[in-house]
Amino acid sequence: VLPLAGSVCIGMSPTMVPLFAFSIIEKVCTQHPEMHLQIREEGSAALHELLTSGRIELSISPTRPDNEEIIGCEVLSEPVILMYPRGWKIPADASLQDLAALPWIVPRRPNSIRSIVDGVFATASLTPYVIVELDSLHNVIETVRRGLGVGAMVAGAIQGDLDSCALQARPLGPVPPMRSMFLAHRRSPSLSPPAQFVYEMLLDVAAEARGETPIAKAAH
């Protein structure tokens, strides 16, 4: 395999960094050390703007590609769960009304997880009792970790906290809402060879996360 050189700039939602970024960094550093990789952590609205304006070549975000200017595919779909601090007791039979009355720590709009939380309660004509709004999902998690309220998150973003029991989790409502993630790029111009390599590696990481055989390995 000829080594690839050149810059690739990809953007991803902050919750996707633990799953995707480090695997991609490792693959680029070991297989194509001449490449220059840039990873931008942004919310979905900012990622869409960066992609359409050509300032990033690839994005992983909750924004569904429009298939005209932006093309791509769904790579992941995860349930959004209620996270709450260690030591808190929430009854197993708690209703949506009970959950709405809890003190909520949420990301500011526009944010895909915030939209899902608002949507879950709106379907039952409820509004969550929001006490704090933050820009950073990491700070939302940290505020809940400190015992100041409850929040919503995808399990992958808090797996370490769940494993160490720093946080607890339960379904958010009777039917867990799902958040989809899409790997996208502009239709034109076509991806550069380095960007194509990163694109295929991202598909492989997503396949492994879904418990499937990675495409690149299956092809060899």
C-alpha positions as a LaTeX table, in Angstrom:
\begin{tabular}{lrrr}
\hline
Residue & $x$ (\AA) & $y$ (\AA) & $z$ (\AA) \\
\hline
Val1 & 0.00 & 0.00 & 0.00 \\
Leu2 & 1.47 & 3.34 & $-1.04$ \\
Pro3 & 1.68 & 5.82 & 1.83 \\
Leu4 & $-0.80$ & 8.69 & 1.60 \\
Ala5 & 0.14 & 12.30 & 2.23 \\
Gly6 & $-1.87$ & 15.50 & 2.60 \\
Ser7 & $-4.35$ & 17.02 & 5.03 \\
Val8 & $-7.75$ & 15.64 & 5.97 \\
Cys9 & $-10.12$ & 17.64 & 8.15 \\
Ile10 & $-13.04$ & 15.80 & 9.71 \\
Gly11 & $-15.68$ & 17.07 & 12.10 \\
Met12 & $-17.61$ & 15.09 & 14.66 \\
Ser13 & $-20.11$ & 15.58 & 17.42 \\
Pro14 & $-18.40$ & 15.58 & 20.86 \\
Thr15 & $-20.15$ & 12.34 & 21.89 \\
Met16 & $-18.62$ & 10.58 & 18.88 \\
Val17 & $-14.99$ & 11.49 & 19.67 \\
Pro18 & $-14.34$ & 8.60 & 22.12 \\
Leu19 & $-15.73$ & 6.08 & 19.63 \\
Phe20 & $-14.18$ & 7.33 & 16.40 \\
Ala21 & $-11.35$ & 9.81 & 16.91 \\
Phe22 & $-8.75$ & 7.70 & 18.67 \\
Ser23 & $-9.17$ & 4.72 & 16.33 \\
Ile24 & $-8.71$ & 7.02 & 13.31 \\
Ile25 & $-5.70$ & 8.77 & 14.86 \\
Glu26 & $-4.07$ & 5.39 & 15.53 \\
Lys27 & $-4.72$ & 4.14 & 11.98 \\
Val28 & $-3.41$ & 7.34 & 10.36 \\
Cys29 & $-0.30$ & 7.51 & 12.59 \\
Thr30 & 0.63 & 3.85 & 12.02 \\
Gln31 & $-0.39$ & 3.37 & 8.36 \\
His32 & 0.06 & 6.82 & 6.80 \\
Pro33 & 2.33 & 8.94 & 9.03 \\
Glu34 & 2.78 & 11.48 & 6.19 \\
Met35 & $-0.87$ & 12.47 & 6.48 \\
His36 & $-1.95$ & 15.50 & 8.50 \\
Leu37 & $-5.21$ & 14.79 & 10.33 \\
Gln38 & $-7.40$ & 17.52 & 11.79 \\
Ile39 & $-10.41$ & 16.67 & 13.96 \\
Arg40 & $-12.97$ & 19.33 & 14.88 \\
Glu41 & $-15.46$ & 18.81 & 17.70 \\
Glu42 & $-18.62$ & 20.82 & 17.02 \\
Gly43 & $-22.38$ & 20.65 & 17.36 \\
Ser44 & $-24.47$ & 19.42 & 14.44 \\
Ala45 & $-25.42$ & 22.90 & 13.14 \\
Ala46 & $-21.77$ & 24.02 & 13.04 \\
Leu47 & $-20.67$ & 20.74 & 11.42 \\
His48 & $-23.26$ & 21.11 & 8.66 \\
Glu49 & $-22.08$ & 24.65 & 7.93 \\
Leu50 & $-18.40$ & 23.60 & 7.92 \\
Leu51 & $-19.16$ & 20.72 & 5.55 \\
Thr52 & $-21.26$ & 22.71 & 3.08 \\
Ser53 & $-18.68$ & 25.51 & 3.03 \\
Gly54 & $-15.85$ & 23.04 & 2.34 \\
Arg55 & $-13.89$ & 23.75 & 5.52 \\
Ile56 & $-14.11$ & 20.09 & 6.53 \\
Glu57 & $-14.21$ & 17.10 & 4.16 \\
Leu58 & $-16.09$ & 14.61 & 6.33 \\
Ser59 & $-18.50$ & 14.85 & 9.23 \\
Ile60 & $-20.12$ & 12.49 & 11.73 \\
Ser61 & $-23.22$ & 14.20 & 13.06 \\
Pro62 & $-26.96$ & 13.72 & 13.71 \\
Thr63 & $-27.81$ & 15.83 & 10.63 \\
Arg64 & $-29.29$ & 13.63 & 7.90 \\
Pro65 & $-27.55$ & 14.24 & 4.53 \\
Asp66 & $-29.78$ & 16.01 & 2.01 \\
Asn67 & $-28.49$ & 13.79 & $-0.86$ \\
Glu68 & $-28.19$ & 16.76 & $-3.18$ \\
Glu69 & $-25.18$ & 18.72 & $-2.02$ \\
Ile70 & $-24.30$ & 16.45 & 0.94 \\
Ile71 & $-24.27$ & 12.66 & 0.65 \\
Gly72 & $-23.69$ & 9.99 & 3.25 \\
Cys73 & $-25.11$ & 7.11 & 5.25 \\
Glu74 & $-26.32$ & 6.27 & 8.74 \\
Val75 & $-23.45$ & 4.66 & 10.65 \\
Leu76 & $-24.91$ & 4.38 & 14.14 \\
Ser77 & $-28.22$ & 4.51 & 15.98 \\
Glu78 & $-28.16$ & 4.60 & 19.78 \\
Pro79 & $-30.86$ & 4.95 & 22.41 \\
Val80 & $-30.87$ & 8.20 & 24.39 \\
Ile81 & $-31.04$ & 7.30 & 28.08 \\
Leu82 & $-31.64$ & 9.15 & 31.33 \\
Met83 & $-28.43$ & 9.56 & 33.33 \\
Tyr84 & $-28.50$ & 10.42 & 37.02 \\
Pro85 & $-26.02$ & 10.67 & 39.90 \\
Arg86 & $-24.67$ & 7.83 & 42.02 \\
Gly87 & $-26.85$ & 7.33 & 45.07 \\
Trp88 & $-30.01$ & 8.82 & 43.57 \\
Lys89 & $-33.09$ & 6.61 & 43.62 \\
Ile90 & $-35.58$ & 6.83 & 40.76 \\
Pro91 & $-38.42$ & 4.27 & 41.05 \\
Ala92 & $-38.55$ & 1.69 & 38.26 \\
Asp93 & $-42.19$ & 2.62 & 37.62 \\
Ala94 & $-41.51$ & 6.40 & 37.44 \\
Ser95 & $-43.80$ & 8.02 & 34.87 \\
Leu96 & $-42.77$ & 10.61 & 32.29 \\
Gln97 & $-44.48$ & 13.16 & 34.55 \\
Asp98 & $-42.24$ & 12.03 & 37.43 \\
Leu99 & $-39.14$ & 12.29 & 35.22 \\
Ala100 & $-40.14$ & 15.77 & 33.94 \\
Ala101 & $-40.31$ & 17.02 & 37.54 \\
Leu102 & $-36.66$ & 16.10 & 38.25 \\
Pro103 & $-34.03$ & 18.88 & 38.06 \\
Trp104 & $-32.66$ & 18.69 & 34.50 \\
Ile105 & $-29.20$ & 19.64 & 33.22 \\
Val106 & $-29.42$ & 20.03 & 29.44 \\
Pro107 & $-27.37$ & 21.24 & 26.47 \\
Arg108 & $-28.51$ & 24.53 & 24.97 \\
Arg109 & $-30.47$ & 24.51 & 21.72 \\
Pro110 & $-29.73$ & 23.67 & 18.94 \\
Asn111 & $-28.52$ & 20.26 & 20.05 \\
Ser112 & $-29.72$ & 16.82 & 18.96 \\
Ile113 & $-29.95$ & 15.38 & 22.48 \\
Arg114 & $-31.80$ & 18.48 & 23.70 \\
Ser115 & $-34.26$ & 18.14 & 20.79 \\
Ile116 & $-34.87$ & 14.50 & 21.72 \\
Val117 & $-35.45$ & 15.34 & 25.40 \\
Asp118 & $-37.86$ & 18.15 & 24.51 \\
Gly119 & $-39.62$ & 15.85 & 22.02 \\
Val120 & $-40.07$ & 12.95 & 24.47 \\
Phe121 & $-41.80$ & 15.20 & 27.00 \\
Ala122 & $-43.72$ & 17.22 & 24.40 \\
Thr123 & $-45.45$ & 14.05 & 23.14 \\
Ala124 & $-46.95$ & 13.76 & 26.65 \\
Ser125 & $-47.67$ & 17.52 & 26.83 \\
Leu126 & $-44.95$ & 17.92 & 29.45 \\
Thr127 & $-41.97$ & 20.26 & 29.85 \\
Pro128 & $-38.89$ & 19.13 & 31.80 \\
Tyr129 & $-37.91$ & 21.21 & 34.84 \\
Val130 & $-34.65$ & 22.63 & 33.46 \\
Ile131 & $-32.34$ & 24.18 & 36.09 \\
Val132 & $-29.10$ & 24.50 & 34.05 \\
Glu133 & $-28.32$ & 24.83 & 30.34 \\
Leu134 & $-24.75$ & 24.38 & 29.10 \\
Asp135 & $-23.02$ & 24.49 & 25.70 \\
Ser136 & $-20.70$ & 21.53 & 26.32 \\
Leu137 & $-22.00$ & 17.96 & 26.60 \\
His138 & $-18.90$ & 17.13 & 28.68 \\
Asn139 & $-19.97$ & 19.78 & 31.19 \\
Val140 & $-23.55$ & 18.46 & 31.20 \\
Ile141 & $-22.15$ & 15.03 & 32.15 \\
Glu142 & $-19.84$ & 16.54 & 34.79 \\
Thr143 & $-22.71$ & 18.53 & 36.37 \\
Val144 & $-24.82$ & 15.37 & 36.65 \\
Arg145 & $-21.78$ & 13.46 & 37.96 \\
Arg146 & $-21.53$ & 16.06 & 40.76 \\
Gly147 & $-25.05$ & 15.20 & 41.90 \\
Leu148 & $-26.77$ & 18.41 & 40.81 \\
Gly149 & $-29.44$ & 17.00 & 38.52 \\
Val150 & $-30.33$ & 14.51 & 35.80 \\
Gly151 & $-29.60$ & 14.59 & 32.08 \\
Ala152 & $-29.93$ & 12.61 & 28.88 \\
Met153 & $-27.08$ & 11.05 & 26.93 \\
Val154 & $-26.19$ & 8.16 & 24.63 \\
Ala155 & $-24.67$ & 5.26 & 26.59 \\
Gly156 & $-21.43$ & 5.29 & 24.59 \\
Ala157 & $-20.59$ & 8.78 & 25.87 \\
Ile158 & $-20.87$ & 7.77 & 29.55 \\
Gln159 & $-19.85$ & 4.09 & 29.42 \\
Gly160 & $-16.84$ & 4.66 & 31.69 \\
Asp161 & $-19.03$ & 6.43 & 34.25 \\
Leu162 & $-21.60$ & 3.63 & 34.13 \\
Asp163 & $-18.89$ & 0.97 & 34.52 \\
Ser164 & $-17.38$ & 2.78 & 37.53 \\
Cys165 & $-20.87$ & 3.53 & 38.94 \\
Ala166 & $-20.13$ & 7.30 & 38.93 \\
Leu167 & $-23.43$ & 7.59 & 37.05 \\
Gln168 & $-26.59$ & 5.51 & 36.82 \\
Ala169 & $-28.88$ & 5.20 & 33.81 \\
Arg170 & $-32.38$ & 4.08 & 32.95 \\
Pro171 & $-34.63$ & 4.29 & 29.86 \\
Leu172 & $-35.99$ & 7.73 & 29.01 \\
Gly173 & $-39.68$ & 6.97 & 28.76 \\
Pro174 & $-41.58$ & 3.80 & 27.79 \\
Val175 & $-40.11$ & 3.73 & 24.26 \\
Pro176 & $-36.40$ & 4.65 & 24.23 \\
Pro177 & $-35.81$ & 7.50 & 21.73 \\
Met178 & $-33.02$ & 6.78 & 19.23 \\
Arg179 & $-30.35$ & 9.15 & 17.97 \\
Ser180 & $-28.88$ & 8.38 & 14.54 \\
Met181 & $-25.41$ & 9.43 & 13.41 \\
Phe182 & $-24.52$ & 10.02 & 9.75 \\
Leu183 & $-21.13$ & 9.96 & 8.04 \\
Ala184 & $-21.33$ & 12.60 & 5.32 \\
His185 & $-19.29$ & 14.46 & 2.70 \\
Arg186 & $-19.94$ & 16.80 & $-0.20$ \\
Arg187 & $-21.03$ & 15.27 & $-3.49$ \\
Ser188 & $-18.56$ & 17.46 & $-5.36$ \\
Pro189 & $-15.59$ & 17.60 & $-5.46$ \\
Ser190 & $-14.95$ & 13.90 & $-4.85$ \\
Leu191 & $-12.94$ & 12.90 & $-1.78$ \\
Ser192 & $-9.15$ & 13.11 & $-1.98$ \\
Pro193 & $-7.30$ & 9.76 & $-1.54$ \\
Pro194 & $-6.41$ & 10.59 & 2.11 \\
Ala195 & $-10.01$ & 11.59 & 2.84 \\
Gln196 & $-11.26$ & 8.42 & 1.11 \\
Phe197 & $-8.97$ & 6.36 & 3.39 \\
Val198 & $-10.35$ & 8.10 & 6.50 \\
Tyr199 & $-13.92$ & 7.66 & 5.19 \\
Glu200 & $-13.43$ & 3.89 & 4.82 \\
Met201 & $-11.77$ & 3.63 & 8.25 \\
Leu202 & $-14.71$ & 5.49 & 9.83 \\
Leu203 & $-17.11$ & 3.02 & 8.21 \\
Asp204 & $-15.04$ & 0.17 & 9.67 \\
Val205 & $-15.06$ & 1.65 & 13.19 \\
Ala206 & $-18.83$ & 2.11 & 12.95 \\
Ala207 & $-19.28$ & $-1.50$ & 11.76 \\
Glu208 & $-17.24$ & $-2.75$ & 14.73 \\
Ala209 & $-19.34$ & $-0.59$ & 17.07 \\
Arg210 & $-22.47$ & $-2.21$ & 15.63 \\
Gly211 & $-20.92$ & $-5.66$ & 16.10 \\
Glu212 & $-20.51$ & $-6.29$ & 12.37 \\
Thr213 & $-17.50$ & $-7.33$ & 10.27 \\
Pro214 & $-15.65$ & $-4.21$ & 9.09 \\
Ile215 & $-15.97$ & $-3.59$ & 5.35 \\
Ala216 & $-12.22$ & $-3.29$ & 4.70 \\
Lys217 & $-11.47$ & $-6.57$ & 6.49 \\
Ala218 & $-14.33$ & $-8.33$ & 4.73 \\
Ala219 & $-13.00$ & $-7.18$ & 1.36 \\
His220 & $-9.51$ & $-8.63$ & 1.88 \\
\hline
\end{tabular}
